[in-house]
XYZ file of C-alpha atoms in Angstrom:
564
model
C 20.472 194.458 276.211
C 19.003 196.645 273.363
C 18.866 200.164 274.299
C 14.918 201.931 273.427
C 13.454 204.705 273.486
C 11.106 205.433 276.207
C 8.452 206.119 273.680
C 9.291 202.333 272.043
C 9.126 201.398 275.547
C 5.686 202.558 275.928
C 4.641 200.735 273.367
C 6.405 197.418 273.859
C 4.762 197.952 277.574
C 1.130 198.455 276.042
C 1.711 195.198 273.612
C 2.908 193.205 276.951
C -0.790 194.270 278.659
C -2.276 192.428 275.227
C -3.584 196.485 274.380
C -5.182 195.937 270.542
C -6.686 199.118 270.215
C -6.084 202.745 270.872
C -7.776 205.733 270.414
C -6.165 209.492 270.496
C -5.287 212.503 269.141
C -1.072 213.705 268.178
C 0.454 216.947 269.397
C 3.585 218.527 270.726
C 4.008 216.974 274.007
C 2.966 213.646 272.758
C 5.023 213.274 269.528
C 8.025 210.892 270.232
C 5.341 208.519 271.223
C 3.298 209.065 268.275
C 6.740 208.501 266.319
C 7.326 204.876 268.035
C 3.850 204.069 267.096
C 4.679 204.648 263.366
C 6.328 201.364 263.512
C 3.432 199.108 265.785
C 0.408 199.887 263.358
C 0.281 196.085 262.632
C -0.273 195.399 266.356
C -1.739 198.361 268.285
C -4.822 199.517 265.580
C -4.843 203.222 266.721
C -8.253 204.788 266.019
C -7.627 208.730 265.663
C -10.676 210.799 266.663
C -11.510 214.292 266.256
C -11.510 215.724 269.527
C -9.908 214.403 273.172
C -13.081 213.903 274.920
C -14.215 211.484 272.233
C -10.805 209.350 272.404
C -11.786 208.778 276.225
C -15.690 208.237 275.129
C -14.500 205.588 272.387
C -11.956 203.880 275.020
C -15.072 203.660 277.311
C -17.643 202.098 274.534
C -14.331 199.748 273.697
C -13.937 198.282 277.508
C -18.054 198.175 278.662
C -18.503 195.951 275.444
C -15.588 193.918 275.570
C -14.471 194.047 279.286
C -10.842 194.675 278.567
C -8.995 197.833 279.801
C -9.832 200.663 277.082
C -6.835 202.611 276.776
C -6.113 206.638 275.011
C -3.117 208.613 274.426
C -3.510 212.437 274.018
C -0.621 214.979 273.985
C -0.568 217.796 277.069
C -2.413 220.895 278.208
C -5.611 221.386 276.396
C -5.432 217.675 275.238
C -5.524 216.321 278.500
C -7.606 218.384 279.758
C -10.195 217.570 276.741
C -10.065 214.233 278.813
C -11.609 215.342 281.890
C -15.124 214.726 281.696
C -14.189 211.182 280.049
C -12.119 210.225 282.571
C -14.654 211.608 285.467
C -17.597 209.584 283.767
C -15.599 206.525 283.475
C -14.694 206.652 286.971
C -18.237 206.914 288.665
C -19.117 204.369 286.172
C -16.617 201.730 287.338
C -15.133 201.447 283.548
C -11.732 200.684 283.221
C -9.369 202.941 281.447
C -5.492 203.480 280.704
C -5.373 207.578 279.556
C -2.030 208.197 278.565
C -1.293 212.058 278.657
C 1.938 214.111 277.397
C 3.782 216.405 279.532
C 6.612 218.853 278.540
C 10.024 217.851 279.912
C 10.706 217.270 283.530
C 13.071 220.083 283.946
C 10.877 222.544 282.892
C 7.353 221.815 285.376
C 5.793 224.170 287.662
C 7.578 227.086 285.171
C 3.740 227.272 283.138
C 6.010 226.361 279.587
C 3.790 225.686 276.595
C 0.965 223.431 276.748
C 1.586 222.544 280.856
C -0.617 221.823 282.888
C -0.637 219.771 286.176
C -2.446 216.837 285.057
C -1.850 215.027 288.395
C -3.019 217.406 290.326
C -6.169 218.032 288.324
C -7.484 214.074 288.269
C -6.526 213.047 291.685
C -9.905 213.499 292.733
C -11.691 211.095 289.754
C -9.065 208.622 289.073
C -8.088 205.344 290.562
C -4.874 206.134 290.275
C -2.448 208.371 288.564
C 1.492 208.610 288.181
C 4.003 211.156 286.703
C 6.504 209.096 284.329
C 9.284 211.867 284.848
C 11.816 208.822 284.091
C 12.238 206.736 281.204
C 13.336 204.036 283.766
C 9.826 203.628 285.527
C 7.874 203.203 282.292
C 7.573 199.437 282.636
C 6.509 199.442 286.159
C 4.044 202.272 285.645
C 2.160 200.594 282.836
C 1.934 197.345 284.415
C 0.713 198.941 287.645
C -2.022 201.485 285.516
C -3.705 198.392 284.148
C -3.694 196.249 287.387
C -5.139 199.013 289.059
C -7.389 199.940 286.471
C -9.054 196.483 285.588
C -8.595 194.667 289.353
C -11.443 195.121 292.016
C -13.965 197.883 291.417
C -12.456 199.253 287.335
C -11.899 202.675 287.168
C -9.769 205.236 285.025
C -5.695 205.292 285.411
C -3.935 208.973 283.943
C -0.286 208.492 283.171
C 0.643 211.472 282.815
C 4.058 210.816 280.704
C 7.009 213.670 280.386
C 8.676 214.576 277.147
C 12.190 213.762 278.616
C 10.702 210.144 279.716
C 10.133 209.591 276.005
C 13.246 210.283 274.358
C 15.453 208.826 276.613
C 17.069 205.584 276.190
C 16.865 202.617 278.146
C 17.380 198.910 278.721
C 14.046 197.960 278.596
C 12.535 194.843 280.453
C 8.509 194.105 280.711
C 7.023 193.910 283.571
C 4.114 192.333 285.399
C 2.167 193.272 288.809
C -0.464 191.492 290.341
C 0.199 192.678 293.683
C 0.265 196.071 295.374
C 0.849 196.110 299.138
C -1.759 198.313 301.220
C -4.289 197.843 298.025
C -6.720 194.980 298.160
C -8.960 194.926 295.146
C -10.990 192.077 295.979
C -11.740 192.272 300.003
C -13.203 188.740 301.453
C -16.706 188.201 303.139
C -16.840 188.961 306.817
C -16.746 185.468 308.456
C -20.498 183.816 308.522
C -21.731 186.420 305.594
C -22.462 183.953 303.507
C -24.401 181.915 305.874
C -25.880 184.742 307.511
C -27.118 185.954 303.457
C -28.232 182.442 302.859
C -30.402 181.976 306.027
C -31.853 186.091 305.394
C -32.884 184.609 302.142
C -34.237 181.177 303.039
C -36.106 183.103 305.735
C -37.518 186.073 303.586
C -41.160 185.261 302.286
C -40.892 188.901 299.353
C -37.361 188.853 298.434
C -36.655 191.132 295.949
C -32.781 191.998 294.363
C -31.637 194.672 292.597
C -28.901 194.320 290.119
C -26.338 196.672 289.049
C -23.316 196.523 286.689
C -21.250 195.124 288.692
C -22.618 191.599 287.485
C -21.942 191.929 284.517
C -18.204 193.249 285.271
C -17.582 190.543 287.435
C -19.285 188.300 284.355
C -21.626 186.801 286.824
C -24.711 186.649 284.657
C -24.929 182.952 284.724
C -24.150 182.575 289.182
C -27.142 185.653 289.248
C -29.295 183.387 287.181
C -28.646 180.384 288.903
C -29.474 181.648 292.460
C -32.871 183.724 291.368
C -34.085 180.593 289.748
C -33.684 178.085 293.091
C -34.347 180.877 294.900
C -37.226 182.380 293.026
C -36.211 185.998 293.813
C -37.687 188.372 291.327
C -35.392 191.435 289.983
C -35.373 194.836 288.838
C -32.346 196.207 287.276
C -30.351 199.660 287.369
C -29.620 201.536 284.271
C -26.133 199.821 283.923
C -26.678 196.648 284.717
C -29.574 196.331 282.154
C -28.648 193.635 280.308
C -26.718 191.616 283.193
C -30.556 189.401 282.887
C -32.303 188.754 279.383
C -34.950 191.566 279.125
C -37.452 188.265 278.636
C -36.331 186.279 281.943
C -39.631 185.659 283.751
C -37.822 187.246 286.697
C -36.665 190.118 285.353
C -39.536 192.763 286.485
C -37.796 195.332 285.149
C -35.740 198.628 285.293
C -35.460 200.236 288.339
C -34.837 204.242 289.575
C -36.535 207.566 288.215
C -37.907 206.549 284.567
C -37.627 203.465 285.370
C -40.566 200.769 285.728
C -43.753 201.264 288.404
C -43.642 197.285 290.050
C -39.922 197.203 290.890
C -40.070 200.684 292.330
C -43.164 200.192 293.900
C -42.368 196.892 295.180
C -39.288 198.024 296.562
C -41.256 199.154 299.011
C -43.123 195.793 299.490
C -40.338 193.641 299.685
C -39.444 192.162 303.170
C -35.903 191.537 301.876
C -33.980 193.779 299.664
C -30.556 192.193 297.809
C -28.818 194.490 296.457
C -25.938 193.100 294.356
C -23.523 195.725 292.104
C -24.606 198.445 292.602
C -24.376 201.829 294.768
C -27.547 203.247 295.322
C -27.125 206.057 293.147
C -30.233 208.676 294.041
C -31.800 208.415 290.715
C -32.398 204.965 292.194
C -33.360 205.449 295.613
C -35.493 208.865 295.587
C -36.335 209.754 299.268
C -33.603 207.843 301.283
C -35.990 208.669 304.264
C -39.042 206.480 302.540
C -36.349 203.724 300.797
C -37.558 200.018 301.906
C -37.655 200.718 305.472
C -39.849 197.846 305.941
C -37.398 195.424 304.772
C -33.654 194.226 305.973
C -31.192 194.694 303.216
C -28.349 192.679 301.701
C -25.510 194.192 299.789
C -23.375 192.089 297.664
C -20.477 194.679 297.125
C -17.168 194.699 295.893
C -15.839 197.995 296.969
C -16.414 198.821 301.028
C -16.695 202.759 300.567
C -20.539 202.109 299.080
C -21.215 199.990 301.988
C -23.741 202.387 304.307
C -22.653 205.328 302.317
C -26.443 206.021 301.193
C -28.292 203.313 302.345
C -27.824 201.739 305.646
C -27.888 197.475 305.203
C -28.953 194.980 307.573
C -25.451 192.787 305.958
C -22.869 193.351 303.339
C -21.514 190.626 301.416
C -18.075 191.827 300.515
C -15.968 190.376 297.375
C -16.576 189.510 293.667
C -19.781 188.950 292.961
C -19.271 186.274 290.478
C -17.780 184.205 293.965
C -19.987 185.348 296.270
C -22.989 184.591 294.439
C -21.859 181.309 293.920
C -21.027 180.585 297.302
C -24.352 180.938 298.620
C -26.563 179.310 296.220
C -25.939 176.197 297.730
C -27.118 177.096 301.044
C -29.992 178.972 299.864
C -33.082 176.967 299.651
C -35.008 175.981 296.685
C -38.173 178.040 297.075
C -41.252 179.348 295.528
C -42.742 182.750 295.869
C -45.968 182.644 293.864
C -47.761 184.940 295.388
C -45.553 187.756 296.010
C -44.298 187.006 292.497
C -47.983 187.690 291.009
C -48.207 190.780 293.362
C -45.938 192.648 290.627
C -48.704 191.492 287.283
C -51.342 194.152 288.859
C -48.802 197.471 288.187
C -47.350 195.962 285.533
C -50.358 195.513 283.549
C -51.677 199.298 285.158
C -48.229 200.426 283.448
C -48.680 198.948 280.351
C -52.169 200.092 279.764
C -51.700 203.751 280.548
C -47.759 204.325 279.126
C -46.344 201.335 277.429
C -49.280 200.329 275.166
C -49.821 204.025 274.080
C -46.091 204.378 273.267
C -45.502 201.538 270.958
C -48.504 201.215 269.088
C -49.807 204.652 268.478
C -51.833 204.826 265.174
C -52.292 208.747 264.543
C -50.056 212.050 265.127
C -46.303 212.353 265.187
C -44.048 209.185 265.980
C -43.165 208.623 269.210
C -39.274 208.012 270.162
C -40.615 204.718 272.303
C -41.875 202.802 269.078
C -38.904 203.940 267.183
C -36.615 202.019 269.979
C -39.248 199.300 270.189
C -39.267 198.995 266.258
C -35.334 199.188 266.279
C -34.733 196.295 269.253
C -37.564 193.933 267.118
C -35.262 194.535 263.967
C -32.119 193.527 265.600
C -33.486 190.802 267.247
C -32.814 191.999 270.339
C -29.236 190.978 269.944
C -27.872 194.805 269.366
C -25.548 196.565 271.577
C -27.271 199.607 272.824
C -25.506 202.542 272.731
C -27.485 206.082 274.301
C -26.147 209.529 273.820
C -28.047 211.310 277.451
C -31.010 212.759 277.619
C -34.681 211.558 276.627
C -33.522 209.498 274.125
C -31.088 207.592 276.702
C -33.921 207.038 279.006
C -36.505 206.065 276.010
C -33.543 203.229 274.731
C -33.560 202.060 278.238
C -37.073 201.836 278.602
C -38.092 199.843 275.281
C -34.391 198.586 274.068
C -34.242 194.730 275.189
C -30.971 192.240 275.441
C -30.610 188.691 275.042
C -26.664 188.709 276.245
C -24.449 190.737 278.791
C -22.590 193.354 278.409
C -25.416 194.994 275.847
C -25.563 198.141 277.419
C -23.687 201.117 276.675
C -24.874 204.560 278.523
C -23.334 206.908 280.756
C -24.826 206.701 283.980
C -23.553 208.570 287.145
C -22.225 211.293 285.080
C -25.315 211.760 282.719
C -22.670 212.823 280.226
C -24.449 214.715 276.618
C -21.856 214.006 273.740
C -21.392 210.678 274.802
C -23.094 208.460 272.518
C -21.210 208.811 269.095
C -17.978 208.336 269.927
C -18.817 205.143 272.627
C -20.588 203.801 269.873
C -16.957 203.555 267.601
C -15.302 202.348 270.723
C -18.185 199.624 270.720
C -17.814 198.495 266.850
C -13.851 198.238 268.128
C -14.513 195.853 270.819
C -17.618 193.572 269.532
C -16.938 193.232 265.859
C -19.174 190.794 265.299
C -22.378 192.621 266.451
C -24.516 195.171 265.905
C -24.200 198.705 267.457
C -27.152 200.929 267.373
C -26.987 204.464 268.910
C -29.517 206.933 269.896
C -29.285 209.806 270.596
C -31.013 213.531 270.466
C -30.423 216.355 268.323
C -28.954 218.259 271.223
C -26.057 215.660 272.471
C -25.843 214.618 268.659
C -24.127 218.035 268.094
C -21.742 217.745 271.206
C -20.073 215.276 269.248
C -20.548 215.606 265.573
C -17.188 215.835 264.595
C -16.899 211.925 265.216
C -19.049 211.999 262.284
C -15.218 211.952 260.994
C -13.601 209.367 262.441
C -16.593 207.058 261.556
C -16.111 208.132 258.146
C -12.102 207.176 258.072
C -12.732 203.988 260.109
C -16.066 202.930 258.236
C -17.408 202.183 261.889
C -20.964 200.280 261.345
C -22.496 202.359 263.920
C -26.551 202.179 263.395
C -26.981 206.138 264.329
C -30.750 206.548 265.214
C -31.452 210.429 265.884
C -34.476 211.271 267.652
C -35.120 214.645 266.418
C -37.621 216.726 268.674
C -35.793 220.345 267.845
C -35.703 220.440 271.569
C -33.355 219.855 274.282
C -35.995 217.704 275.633
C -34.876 215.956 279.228
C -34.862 219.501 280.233
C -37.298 220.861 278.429
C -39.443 218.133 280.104
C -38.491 219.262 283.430
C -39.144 222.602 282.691
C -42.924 221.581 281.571
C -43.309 219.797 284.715
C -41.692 221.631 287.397
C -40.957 225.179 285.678
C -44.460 226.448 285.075
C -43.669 225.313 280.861
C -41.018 227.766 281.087
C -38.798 226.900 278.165
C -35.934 228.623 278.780
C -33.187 228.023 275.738
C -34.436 224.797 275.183
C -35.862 224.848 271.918
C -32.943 224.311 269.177
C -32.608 225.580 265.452
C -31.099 222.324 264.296
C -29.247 222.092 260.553
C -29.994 219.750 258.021
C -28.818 216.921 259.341
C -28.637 214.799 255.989
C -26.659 217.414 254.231
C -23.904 217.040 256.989
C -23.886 213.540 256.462
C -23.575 213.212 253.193
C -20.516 215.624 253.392
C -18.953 212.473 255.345
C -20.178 210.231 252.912
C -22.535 208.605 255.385
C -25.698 207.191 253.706
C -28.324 208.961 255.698
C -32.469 208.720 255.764
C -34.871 211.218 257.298
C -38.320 209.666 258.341
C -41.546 211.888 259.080
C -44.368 209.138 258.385
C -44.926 206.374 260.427
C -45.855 204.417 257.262
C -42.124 205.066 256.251
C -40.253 203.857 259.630
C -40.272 199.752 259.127
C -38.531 200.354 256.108
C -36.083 202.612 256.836
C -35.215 200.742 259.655
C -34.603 197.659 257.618
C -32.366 199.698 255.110
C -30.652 201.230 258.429
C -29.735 197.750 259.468
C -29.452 195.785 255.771
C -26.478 198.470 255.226
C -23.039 197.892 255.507
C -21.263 200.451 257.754
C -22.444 203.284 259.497
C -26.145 204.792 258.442
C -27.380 207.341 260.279
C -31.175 207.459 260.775
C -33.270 210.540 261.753
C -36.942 210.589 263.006
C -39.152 213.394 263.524
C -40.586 212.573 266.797
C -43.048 214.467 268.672
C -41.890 217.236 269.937
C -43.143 217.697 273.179
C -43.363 214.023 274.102
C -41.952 212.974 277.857
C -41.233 209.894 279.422
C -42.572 208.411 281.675
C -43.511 206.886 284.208
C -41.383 209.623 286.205
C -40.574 209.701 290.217
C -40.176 213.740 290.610
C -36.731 214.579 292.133
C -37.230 214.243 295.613
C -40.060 212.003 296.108
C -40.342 208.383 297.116
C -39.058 205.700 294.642
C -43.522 203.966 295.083
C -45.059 207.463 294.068
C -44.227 207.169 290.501
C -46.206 209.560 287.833
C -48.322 207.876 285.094
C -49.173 211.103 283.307
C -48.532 214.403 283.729
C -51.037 217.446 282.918
């Protein structure tokens, strides 16, 4: 047998896992590997970004669109550690991920040589797993176990965290496969009588009402969801995440749930007599008061991982297993209902929401333009077909709000971690893993400038990202919060922002700055009639916030329409 390299074997290891794309940064620690990749380029496409914590963003944007195993390599010390908040975000966010780290040589760790640092030991706590390759002999089986675990059950991030010794070493290299790891069950099975027991819940519930998370859509069980809200006639409001897991124009799809979310299903929540909770974790943006959450109703949760079972909200019976199996197993026992009148309960808030927020913030016909009719104008443009891609802040929870989907996995946003910095570089992973559609990204002046430097590698890669920048010259989320709950205290919020086109151009990016209202259909046609990236900026109202808003603290029903 050929003796490799345990760089080449890396990388013979990575082709065997079908990996297309990569995205990473060179250095010391990492450079044997980087030297066997000199001779894959025709089969792993590496995508080199400017910074580490945009290599794990881009890897993140690559796997939510495409629902394959995103995968980085970064060299050791400060570029792993650059990693850290990608790899924490990924991880709360259920998005699967291969990082691939350098190390310096086995024989000199734990003596603090150049560049170490104990990668292990810092992402055991937000990783599903991670392994020291301190032998060239385990590469094989350490791959093939990263991805398993990565992409099987609940996805999460995998660190390999791969020594300099492991890479130049030869071996006889043979591929490997797992698809079993003893004492680790990805995909537990429903209690016995679960489904039966869910079916009769629901045949016996007169105000169902289910909330849907992204675990349908990374379990691809859009169509089973569909399928058992339509015999069932159970209306839904949706999480952040799992935005698109229903078209945004399903007659029952009432909406987005949580703090900036929509006033029926949060009010409603409180209503229902049955809650279904399917994907999702109950995240406290969600809930609000856990001591006021739906304690009229029993509660379902369809659940894939046992550790959110009762971990913030106590249910009446969990449904454990792959949602895409278990929803299918009990729409057959579920009866084919109607619920007409609880149904047209959720047209009176609606229709109070539209008239006091939504109305006002797409169709405005005087002052400064408002970020809501910019997303609204966007969405129209694209058909609703785009991928939506949100940096954090305002403009995440305005794209959210007035961004609509036709198709899954349309929804690109970091949720659990709330992570600035994120949206440019998740929108290149994005154009990587759904070339044939349209990626537009919004994002604020504040978390524009976490990232800018990805500015480059769209530049390089001519990534079509659709950049929308929502400039308010404020750090606005907070700056909101500060109005609200600060006595308008605006403490280093306001931002002296450069001129944005100017930096643009310098990376050859055809930019256009809109002030006028009268200008915005246009440019937004240009934005999207260009080929590659374009990045648009607005002048929005400074001062705008969103709303409707449940304060921090209060119950998910007591939303705010206004604020004074």
């Amino acid at each position: 047998m050929e003796k490799i390299t345990g760089a080449e074997a890396l990388m013979r290891s990575l082709e065997h896992e079908g990996v297309e794309v990569l995205f990473g940064y060179p250095g010391g620690a990492i450079m044997p590997t980087y030297d066997a990749l000199y001779d894959h380029k025709q089969t792993l496409n590496h995508i080199l970004v400017r910074h580490e914590q945009a290599a794990v963003h881009a890897a993140q944007g690559y796997a939510r669109v495409s629902g394959k195993v995103g995968c980085c390599i970064v060299t050791s010390g400060p570029g792993a550690m650059n990693t850290i908040t990608g790899v924490a975000d990924a991880m709360v966010d259920s998005t699967p991920l291969v990082v691939i780290c350098g190390q310096v040589g086995a024989a000199m760790l734990g003596t603090d040589a150049f560049q170490e640092v104990d990668v292990v030991g810092v992402t055991q706590p937000i990783t599903k797993w991670n392994f020291q390759i301190r032998r060239a002999e385990d590469i094989a089986w350490a791959v093939a176990r990263a991805f398993y675990i990565a992409s099987s059950g609940r996805p999460g991030p995998v660190v390999l965290d791969f020594t300099k010794n492991a890479q130049t070493a030869l071996i006889d290299y043979q591929p490997q496969k797992v698809d079993f790891i003893r004492s680790y069950n990805p995909v537990p099975q429903p209690a016995e009588g679960a489904i039966e027991k869910a079916a009769r819940m629901i045949n016996e519930s007169v105000k169902p009402f289910m909330l849907v998370g992204q675990g349908v859509e990374l379990a691809d069980a859009s169509e089973e969801l569909k399928t058992l809200i339509e015999k069932a006639q159970i209306p839904v409001g949706t999480t952040f995440l799992g935005l698109s897991a229903l078209p945004s124009d399903h007659p029952l799809n009432m909406g987005k749930l949580g703090m900036h979310g929509n006033l029926a299903p949060n009010v409603m929540t409180n209503q229902c007599d049955l809650l279904i909770a399917v994907g999702m974790r109950f995240d406290d943006r969600v809930t609000g008061n856990l001591k006021n959450y739906a304690k009229q109703a029993k509660i379902i949760h369809f659940e894939i991982d046992p550790s959110e079972i009762n971990k913030n909200v106590k249910v009446d019976l969990a449904v454990l297993g792959d949602c895409k199996q278990t929803l299918a197993a009990v729409t057959p026992l579920v009866d084919k209902a109607t619920h007409n009148a609880w149904i047209d309960g959720f047209k009176p808030y609606n229709e109070k929401e539209y008239n006091k927020v939504i109305r006002p913030a797409l169709s405005p016909t005087e002052g400064p333009i408002l970020m809501g009719e910019v997303v609204n104008k966007v969405s129209e443009a694209a058909r609703h077909d785009a991928i939506l891609v949100t940096d954090v802040g305002q403009n995440q929870m305005f794209g959210c709000r007035y961004f609509r989907f036709t198709r899954p996995r349309s929804v690109v946003t970091s949720g659990g971690c709330g992570t600035m910095g994120f949206g440019i570089p998740a929108a290149i992973g994005a154009t990587f893993g759904a070339p044939e559609r349209t990626v537009c990204m919004f994002s604020g002046d504040g978390g524009f400038q976490m990232t800018i430097q990805e500015l480059g590698t769209i530049m390089e890669q001519q990534c079509p990202v659709k950049m929308i920048l929502l400039n308010n010259n404020y750090l606005g989320n907070v700056r909101q919060w500060q109005y609200m709950f600060f006595n308008k205290r605006y403490s280093f919020t306001p931002m002296a922002n450069p001129d944005f086109e100017k930096i643009a151009a310098g990376y050859g990016i055809p930019c256009r700055t809109v002030v006028e209202r009268s200008e915005l259909d246009n440019a937004i046609r240009e934005m999207l009639d260009t080929d590659g990236p374009f990045l648009l900026q607005v002048a929005v109202l400074e001062e705008e916030n969103v709303l409707p808003m449940t304060p921090p603290g209060g119950n998910v029903d007591e939303m705010l329409l206004e604020v004074k």
